[in-house]
């Protein structure tokens, strides 16, 4: 299918508006699904689709009225339906020089003639907490117009659009695209045996029904078909990739020599949990396998993922290989670096830190050490995947906080060497079926225990005065506190407290205590100095942005106050909360919210009731969607448009089973009946993710 600009009525200028929606072709338009729907049928049998204030009314024009006022012009029309229910519709126009010469309501007067039948869609005006029969009109359609059938009298699609495009226009363009698709008679991408097996709608039927359904039942059938298609495409891409990964054997091997691993464990000062031992054995078995490792390590906040990863990196170092760990933020990379330096100080293992803030001379020295092999372990951010970073013998890569990186970044790191063992980590645990969907080429290990001595964290909501009182109580006991804000500086666009403004106020609230401020725009040396002082108890209260979400370990910190808590996702709140409860003392997390919307209340209630990261991760996904949780939105990768990972678990299972059957029959999808599916797979994943090679 061709470029969007060649669709009837669009052209080059409007095509630029569509580009803002990432729509460049007619095929992209067809797969741009409605954000929601309104039931605009008479008597609205499914009015539950509509917000309470929405009015959909088909009536006969009784009379019209123009009312001049000092600053505005008002046009009113009164409509009645067959049961003599009446409604008053109002339009407003500002007075202007143009309105003195031309009637701004000329088009309305032409359409709203006496006894004309009109559909109106608008919002009821609210007076004294009651809706009356007066509405502000958002759309109207003469009942006899040929195109009204796409906008009223039906279940009507509502699209998420950009300025310059209206839903009325968009629906008309969608009709043109569907007509063109029908004329070209595009083949169904699903293999015929799968369409028959699940009794799915044909592709063309599903596309038309997802945009212009004749009933809710047809809409759900279309959504199920398209959700299955999305799951199957993704699952098959991962299946092909997984097969190709397993074919490529490593040209290097590992031997467990223990001259680094044994003293490392002895110097830790604590025993690994049984869960850590199990996962380390799984990772070591992968490393000793002839096939490259592709493993996802997931575990709750504080479960000890970093120590597990460091064990694997030391095995690489014992064998003369280099390792790299990539973190999403500089402060997390710096925390890993400080942890590694402290943990490995008695071992001869050279460690370096490479971020965008690394000074030129130091960077040059590090690049030379990576290239000649004198640096065994490098900790860094996206700076590690820059073109000038070369390794002597990189064999193991660890990606921390996997949900903040995309497949592309993972692939970029793997390009640094011909063969590579890859360990990705996340503290946003995902149920296994969802992990299979998103990380289908990875084996999954899960840390199920917290280290001994970790304290349960009491989480509660409070106002600011109560929160400050609790902070003072803890500090008077000799403890320390975090106070977290969502922004660095005040913003006119976002109603949230800012750390720089609030820091000055807090110094007056707590004049008797020592305060410091930390945020991501500080230099590395500043951040390091502030964190060292806090760890050494030279500071009582650390006032910070969410840069402290991960990687900070101060056992004496027993209370965290999170301001504007409603602005954080559940996973972020859980991560932040994990910075306390790391010592022997009882610990607290206090949530202070400004906006008490129903969604905010639900989110904060969940975090107060549970400390289980798996349950919280699943609820966060339900509330915010998988794209935000897993980072697909940040990385620009395709997210599911119709599928719901939690609601559609059965459909996901069908897709995983059918993927296995399909690839068993035809591993590279070379049969003629699989050609449309193969083509769509290549368009989606070879182009965007560089995942698969079906050549």
mmCIF file of C-alpha atoms in Angstrom, residues 153-420:
data_model
loop_
_atom_site.group_PDB
_atom_site.id
_atom_site.type_symbol
_atom_site.label_atom_id
_atom_site.label_comp_id
_atom_site.label_asym_id
_atom_site.label_seq_id
_atom_site.Cartn_x
_atom_site.Cartn_y
_atom_site.Cartn_z
ATOM 1 C CA UNK A 153 -26.164 6.493 14.434
ATOM 2 C CA UNK A 154 -23.526 3.836 15.158
ATOM 3 C CA UNK A 155 -20.716 2.758 17.529
ATOM 4 C CA UNK A 156 -18.300 5.507 16.528
ATOM 5 C CA UNK A 157 -14.473 5.342 16.740
ATOM 6 C CA UNK A 158 -12.626 8.103 18.616
ATOM 7 C CA UNK A 159 -8.926 8.452 17.739
ATOM 8 C CA UNK A 160 -6.030 10.013 19.614
ATOM 9 C CA UNK A 161 -5.012 12.824 17.248
ATOM 10 C CA UNK A 162 -2.709 15.790 16.831
ATOM 11 C CA UNK A 163 -3.571 19.469 16.359
ATOM 12 C CA UNK A 164 -4.825 20.090 12.830
ATOM 13 C CA UNK A 165 -6.707 16.791 12.497
ATOM 14 C CA UNK A 166 -10.282 16.267 13.683
ATOM 15 C CA UNK A 167 -11.991 12.956 14.363
ATOM 16 C CA UNK A 168 -14.528 13.739 11.629
ATOM 17 C CA UNK A 169 -11.722 14.123 9.061
ATOM 18 C CA UNK A 170 -9.876 11.103 10.373
ATOM 19 C CA UNK A 171 -12.919 8.838 10.094
ATOM 20 C CA UNK A 172 -13.412 9.973 6.490
ATOM 21 C CA UNK A 173 -9.764 9.221 5.663
ATOM 22 C CA UNK A 174 -10.072 5.839 7.367
ATOM 23 C CA UNK A 175 -13.044 5.014 5.143
ATOM 24 C CA UNK A 176 -10.972 5.871 2.071
ATOM 25 C CA UNK A 177 -8.116 3.656 3.326
ATOM 26 C CA UNK A 178 -10.492 0.736 3.947
ATOM 27 C CA UNK A 179 -11.993 1.125 0.465
ATOM 28 C CA UNK A 180 -8.505 1.095 -1.060
ATOM 29 C CA UNK A 181 -7.528 -1.986 0.959
ATOM 30 C CA UNK A 182 -10.685 -3.787 -0.210
ATOM 31 C CA UNK A 183 -9.949 -2.857 -3.837
ATOM 32 C CA UNK A 184 -6.411 -4.267 -3.600
ATOM 33 C CA UNK A 185 -7.755 -7.478 -2.055
ATOM 34 C CA UNK A 186 -4.808 -7.867 0.336
ATOM 35 C CA UNK A 187 -4.170 -11.498 1.415
ATOM 36 C CA UNK A 188 -4.827 -12.482 5.027
ATOM 37 C CA UNK A 189 -1.507 -12.535 6.867
ATOM 38 C CA UNK A 190 -2.492 -15.403 9.186
ATOM 39 C CA UNK A 191 -1.809 -18.907 7.866
ATOM 40 C CA UNK A 192 -5.228 -20.352 6.867
ATOM 41 C CA UNK A 193 -5.069 -23.267 9.329
ATOM 42 C CA UNK A 194 -4.810 -20.816 12.262
ATOM 43 C CA UNK A 195 -7.753 -18.673 11.109
ATOM 44 C CA UNK A 196 -9.859 -21.842 10.826
ATOM 45 C CA UNK A 197 -8.587 -23.306 14.103
ATOM 46 C CA UNK A 198 -9.696 -20.280 16.172
ATOM 47 C CA UNK A 199 -12.652 -19.275 13.943
ATOM 48 C CA UNK A 200 -11.237 -15.780 13.601
ATOM 49 C CA UNK A 201 -12.627 -13.044 11.387
ATOM 50 C CA UNK A 202 -10.726 -12.607 8.126
ATOM 51 C CA UNK A 203 -8.091 -9.852 8.219
ATOM 52 C CA UNK A 204 -10.149 -7.419 6.092
ATOM 53 C CA UNK A 205 -13.254 -8.009 8.253
ATOM 54 C CA UNK A 206 -11.287 -7.504 11.475
ATOM 55 C CA UNK A 207 -9.747 -4.248 10.227
ATOM 56 C CA UNK A 208 -13.114 -2.812 9.202
ATOM 57 C CA UNK A 209 -14.759 -3.949 12.447
ATOM 58 C CA UNK A 210 -12.041 -2.520 14.724
ATOM 59 C CA UNK A 211 -12.651 0.901 13.133
ATOM 60 C CA UNK A 212 -16.388 0.757 12.392
ATOM 61 C CA UNK A 213 -18.010 -2.064 14.387
ATOM 62 C CA UNK A 214 -21.678 -2.856 13.880
ATOM 63 C CA UNK A 215 -21.981 -4.190 17.447
ATOM 64 C CA UNK A 216 -19.929 -4.652 20.585
ATOM 65 C CA UNK A 217 -19.758 -8.387 19.860
ATOM 66 C CA UNK A 218 -18.240 -7.719 16.437
ATOM 67 C CA UNK A 219 -15.807 -5.235 18.006
ATOM 68 C CA UNK A 220 -14.627 -7.823 20.542
ATOM 69 C CA UNK A 221 -14.225 -10.485 17.818
ATOM 70 C CA UNK A 222 -12.126 -8.059 15.785
ATOM 71 C CA UNK A 223 -10.026 -7.093 18.804
ATOM 72 C CA UNK A 224 -9.391 -10.752 19.697
ATOM 73 C CA UNK A 225 -8.261 -11.516 16.143
ATOM 74 C CA UNK A 226 -5.905 -8.506 16.005
ATOM 75 C CA UNK A 227 -4.589 -9.144 19.544
ATOM 76 C CA UNK A 228 -3.769 -12.725 18.579
ATOM 77 C CA UNK A 229 -2.042 -11.448 15.429
ATOM 78 C CA UNK A 230 0.137 -9.080 17.491
ATOM 79 C CA UNK A 231 1.043 -11.825 19.977
ATOM 80 C CA UNK A 232 1.807 -14.343 17.220
ATOM 81 C CA UNK A 233 4.008 -11.927 15.261
ATOM 82 C CA UNK A 234 6.045 -11.033 18.348
ATOM 83 C CA UNK A 235 6.254 -14.628 19.582
ATOM 84 C CA UNK A 236 7.360 -15.864 16.148
ATOM 85 C CA UNK A 237 10.012 -13.139 15.852
ATOM 86 C CA UNK A 238 11.457 -14.215 19.195
ATOM 87 C CA UNK A 239 11.157 -17.888 18.231
ATOM 88 C CA UNK A 240 13.158 -17.397 15.045
ATOM 89 C CA UNK A 241 15.713 -15.280 16.923
ATOM 90 C CA UNK A 242 16.018 -17.871 19.659
ATOM 91 C CA UNK A 243 16.703 -20.623 17.088
ATOM 92 C CA UNK A 244 19.333 -18.504 15.363
ATOM 93 C CA UNK A 245 20.972 -17.647 18.697
ATOM 94 C CA UNK A 246 21.255 -21.326 19.617
ATOM 95 C CA UNK A 247 22.864 -22.183 16.269
ATOM 96 C CA UNK A 248 25.712 -19.690 16.792
ATOM 97 C CA UNK A 249 28.214 -21.495 19.026
ATOM 98 C CA UNK A 250 30.781 -19.654 21.133
ATOM 99 C CA UNK A 251 34.453 -19.860 20.197
ATOM 100 C CA UNK A 252 35.516 -19.438 23.841
ATOM 101 C CA UNK A 253 34.854 -21.265 27.119
ATOM 102 C CA UNK A 254 34.837 -20.700 30.887
ATOM 103 C CA UNK A 255 36.516 -22.712 33.616
ATOM 104 C CA UNK A 256 35.608 -22.204 37.299
ATOM 105 C CA UNK A 257 39.089 -21.556 38.777
ATOM 106 C CA UNK A 258 37.951 -19.919 42.056
ATOM 107 C CA UNK A 259 41.078 -17.805 42.539
ATOM 108 C CA UNK A 260 38.797 -14.727 42.415
ATOM 109 C CA UNK A 261 35.401 -16.226 43.277
ATOM 110 C CA UNK A 262 36.470 -17.860 46.562
ATOM 111 C CA UNK A 263 38.102 -14.765 48.156
ATOM 112 C CA UNK A 264 35.209 -12.661 46.818
ATOM 113 C CA UNK A 265 32.666 -14.776 48.734
ATOM 114 C CA UNK A 266 34.876 -14.825 51.836
ATOM 115 C CA UNK A 267 35.217 -11.021 51.811
ATOM 116 C CA UNK A 268 31.475 -10.335 51.464
ATOM 117 C CA UNK A 269 30.732 -10.787 55.147
ATOM 118 C CA UNK A 270 27.436 -12.586 54.486
ATOM 119 C CA UNK A 271 26.186 -15.799 52.914
ATOM 120 C CA UNK A 272 24.342 -15.950 49.621
ATOM 121 C CA UNK A 273 20.648 -16.795 49.953
ATOM 122 C CA UNK A 274 19.536 -20.173 48.597
ATOM 123 C CA UNK A 275 17.837 -18.299 45.773
ATOM 124 C CA UNK A 276 21.064 -16.487 44.871
ATOM 125 C CA UNK A 277 22.991 -19.780 44.879
ATOM 126 C CA UNK A 278 20.427 -21.366 42.565
ATOM 127 C CA UNK A 279 20.508 -18.455 40.108
ATOM 128 C CA UNK A 280 24.336 -18.260 40.135
ATOM 129 C CA UNK A 281 24.457 -21.967 39.236
ATOM 130 C CA UNK A 282 22.015 -21.340 36.353
ATOM 131 C CA UNK A 283 24.156 -18.471 35.057
ATOM 132 C CA UNK A 284 27.421 -20.408 35.413
ATOM 133 C CA UNK A 285 25.879 -23.348 33.532
ATOM 134 C CA UNK A 286 24.914 -20.940 30.735
ATOM 135 C CA UNK A 287 28.413 -19.465 30.634
ATOM 136 C CA UNK A 288 29.993 -22.926 30.399
ATOM 137 C CA UNK A 289 27.551 -23.955 27.664
ATOM 138 C CA UNK A 290 28.813 -23.859 24.035
ATOM 139 C CA UNK A 291 25.865 -21.572 23.193
ATOM 140 C CA UNK A 292 25.787 -17.835 24.060
ATOM 141 C CA UNK A 293 23.890 -16.994 27.251
ATOM 142 C CA UNK A 294 20.689 -14.958 26.937
ATOM 143 C CA UNK A 295 19.219 -14.810 30.436
ATOM 144 C CA UNK A 296 16.825 -12.453 32.201
ATOM 145 C CA UNK A 297 17.426 -12.107 35.939
ATOM 146 C CA UNK A 298 14.437 -10.675 37.752
ATOM 147 C CA UNK A 299 14.123 -10.058 41.441
ATOM 148 C CA UNK A 300 12.426 -7.733 43.854
ATOM 149 C CA UNK A 301 14.063 -4.612 45.237
ATOM 150 C CA UNK A 302 16.960 -5.611 47.508
ATOM 151 C CA UNK A 303 17.031 -9.282 46.480
ATOM 152 C CA UNK A 304 20.732 -9.146 45.614
ATOM 153 C CA UNK A 305 20.825 -9.072 41.821
ATOM 154 C CA UNK A 306 24.015 -6.981 41.679
ATOM 155 C CA UNK A 307 26.045 -9.507 43.701
ATOM 156 C CA UNK A 308 24.806 -12.297 41.435
ATOM 157 C CA UNK A 309 25.880 -10.321 38.357
ATOM 158 C CA UNK A 310 29.256 -9.525 39.908
ATOM 159 C CA UNK A 311 29.835 -13.249 40.542
ATOM 160 C CA UNK A 312 29.371 -13.894 36.814
ATOM 161 C CA UNK A 313 31.707 -11.018 35.930
ATOM 162 C CA UNK A 314 34.392 -12.439 38.213
ATOM 163 C CA UNK A 315 34.102 -15.817 36.479
ATOM 164 C CA UNK A 316 34.776 -13.977 33.219
ATOM 165 C CA UNK A 317 37.734 -12.171 34.790
ATOM 166 C CA UNK A 318 39.170 -15.492 36.052
ATOM 167 C CA UNK A 319 39.233 -16.647 32.449
ATOM 168 C CA UNK A 320 40.914 -13.517 31.111
ATOM 169 C CA UNK A 321 37.728 -12.013 29.646
ATOM 170 C CA UNK A 322 36.229 -8.545 29.990
ATOM 171 C CA UNK A 323 32.745 -7.699 31.290
ATOM 172 C CA UNK A 324 30.584 -4.615 30.906
ATOM 173 C CA UNK A 325 27.560 -3.579 32.962
ATOM 174 C CA UNK A 326 25.282 -0.915 31.465
ATOM 175 C CA UNK A 327 22.947 1.114 33.697
ATOM 176 C CA UNK A 328 20.229 3.568 32.582
ATOM 177 C CA UNK A 329 21.409 6.540 34.674
ATOM 178 C CA UNK A 330 24.763 7.958 35.676
ATOM 179 C CA UNK A 331 23.941 7.828 39.360
ATOM 180 C CA UNK A 332 23.126 4.117 39.190
ATOM 181 C CA UNK A 333 26.308 3.471 37.200
ATOM 182 C CA UNK A 334 28.263 5.430 39.817
ATOM 183 C CA UNK A 335 26.670 3.450 42.661
ATOM 184 C CA UNK A 336 27.558 0.163 40.949
ATOM 185 C CA UNK A 337 31.112 1.423 40.464
ATOM 186 C CA UNK A 338 31.471 2.385 44.144
ATOM 187 C CA UNK A 339 29.993 -0.989 45.205
ATOM 188 C CA UNK A 340 32.395 -2.866 42.920
ATOM 189 C CA UNK A 341 35.395 -0.862 44.163
ATOM 190 C CA UNK A 342 34.466 -1.547 47.792
ATOM 191 C CA UNK A 343 33.698 -5.241 47.229
ATOM 192 C CA UNK A 344 36.747 -5.952 45.054
ATOM 193 C CA UNK A 345 39.321 -3.793 46.834
ATOM 194 C CA UNK A 346 41.255 -6.846 48.109
ATOM 195 C CA UNK A 347 41.206 -8.499 44.671
ATOM 196 C CA UNK A 348 43.324 -7.584 41.679
ATOM 197 C CA UNK A 349 40.433 -6.811 39.335
ATOM 198 C CA UNK A 350 40.742 -3.459 37.474
ATOM 199 C CA UNK A 351 37.340 -1.675 37.296
ATOM 200 C CA UNK A 352 36.529 1.523 35.378
ATOM 201 C CA UNK A 353 33.519 3.863 35.117
ATOM 202 C CA UNK A 354 32.554 5.301 31.712
ATOM 203 C CA UNK A 355 29.673 7.793 31.368
ATOM 204 C CA UNK A 356 28.995 10.930 29.339
ATOM 205 C CA UNK A 357 30.408 12.944 32.275
ATOM 206 C CA UNK A 358 33.793 11.203 32.182
ATOM 207 C CA UNK A 359 36.500 13.837 31.578
ATOM 208 C CA UNK A 360 38.311 13.696 28.224
ATOM 209 C CA UNK A 361 41.699 12.641 29.631
ATOM 210 C CA UNK A 362 40.143 9.954 31.850
ATOM 211 C CA UNK A 363 37.954 8.739 28.974
ATOM 212 C CA UNK A 364 40.992 8.400 26.720
ATOM 213 C CA UNK A 365 42.762 6.352 29.383
ATOM 214 C CA UNK A 366 39.713 4.085 29.886
ATOM 215 C CA UNK A 367 39.249 3.528 26.133
ATOM 216 C CA UNK A 368 42.894 2.480 25.886
ATOM 217 C CA UNK A 369 42.500 0.084 28.844
ATOM 218 C CA UNK A 370 39.405 -1.505 27.298
ATOM 219 C CA UNK A 371 41.140 -1.897 23.954
ATOM 220 C CA UNK A 372 44.339 -3.479 25.344
ATOM 221 C CA UNK A 373 42.497 -5.605 27.940
ATOM 222 C CA UNK A 374 44.058 -4.067 31.050
ATOM 223 C CA UNK A 375 40.571 -3.162 32.377
ATOM 224 C CA UNK A 376 38.602 -6.283 33.335
ATOM 225 C CA UNK A 377 35.236 -4.739 34.285
ATOM 226 C CA UNK A 378 33.689 -1.524 32.988
ATOM 227 C CA UNK A 379 30.588 0.079 34.468
ATOM 228 C CA UNK A 380 28.757 2.631 32.365
ATOM 229 C CA UNK A 381 25.688 4.112 30.747
ATOM 230 C CA UNK A 382 24.785 4.491 27.061
ATOM 231 C CA UNK A 383 28.366 5.779 26.729
ATOM 232 C CA UNK A 384 29.430 2.114 26.497
ATOM 233 C CA UNK A 385 27.746 1.658 23.115
ATOM 234 C CA UNK A 386 29.419 4.625 21.390
ATOM 235 C CA UNK A 387 31.331 3.755 18.234
ATOM 236 C CA UNK A 388 34.787 4.611 19.638
ATOM 237 C CA UNK A 389 34.470 2.119 22.531
ATOM 238 C CA UNK A 390 36.429 -1.025 21.573
ATOM 239 C CA UNK A 391 37.169 -4.092 23.699
ATOM 240 C CA UNK A 392 40.062 -6.511 23.765
ATOM 241 C CA UNK A 393 38.063 -9.541 24.955
ATOM 242 C CA UNK A 394 34.482 -8.570 25.889
ATOM 243 C CA UNK A 395 32.600 -11.811 26.540
ATOM 244 C CA UNK A 396 29.955 -10.900 29.145
ATOM 245 C CA UNK A 397 27.506 -7.983 29.120
ATOM 246 C CA UNK A 398 25.105 -7.173 31.953
ATOM 247 C CA UNK A 399 22.224 -4.757 31.371
ATOM 248 C CA UNK A 400 20.703 -3.413 34.577
ATOM 249 C CA UNK A 401 17.115 -2.169 34.826
ATOM 250 C CA UNK A 402 16.256 -3.916 31.545
ATOM 251 C CA UNK A 403 12.852 -2.196 31.276
ATOM 252 C CA UNK A 404 14.616 1.124 30.660
ATOM 253 C CA UNK A 405 16.518 -0.173 27.643
ATOM 254 C CA UNK A 406 15.183 -1.434 24.364
ATOM 255 C CA UNK A 407 16.141 -4.273 22.088
ATOM 256 C CA UNK A 408 18.122 -1.824 19.959
ATOM 257 C CA UNK A 409 20.452 -0.844 22.816
ATOM 258 C CA UNK A 410 20.918 -4.488 23.699
ATOM 259 C CA UNK A 411 21.785 -5.238 20.086
ATOM 260 C CA UNK A 412 24.216 -2.307 19.934
ATOM 261 C CA UNK A 413 26.193 -3.678 22.863
ATOM 262 C CA UNK A 414 26.265 -7.141 21.279
ATOM 263 C CA UNK A 415 27.779 -5.582 18.148
ATOM 264 C CA UNK A 416 30.951 -4.841 20.142
ATOM 265 C CA UNK A 417 32.094 -8.452 19.742
ATOM 266 C CA UNK A 418 31.355 -11.422 17.483
ATOM 267 C CA UNK A 419 29.958 -13.597 20.312
ATOM 268 C CA UNK A 420 28.663 -12.416 23.666
#
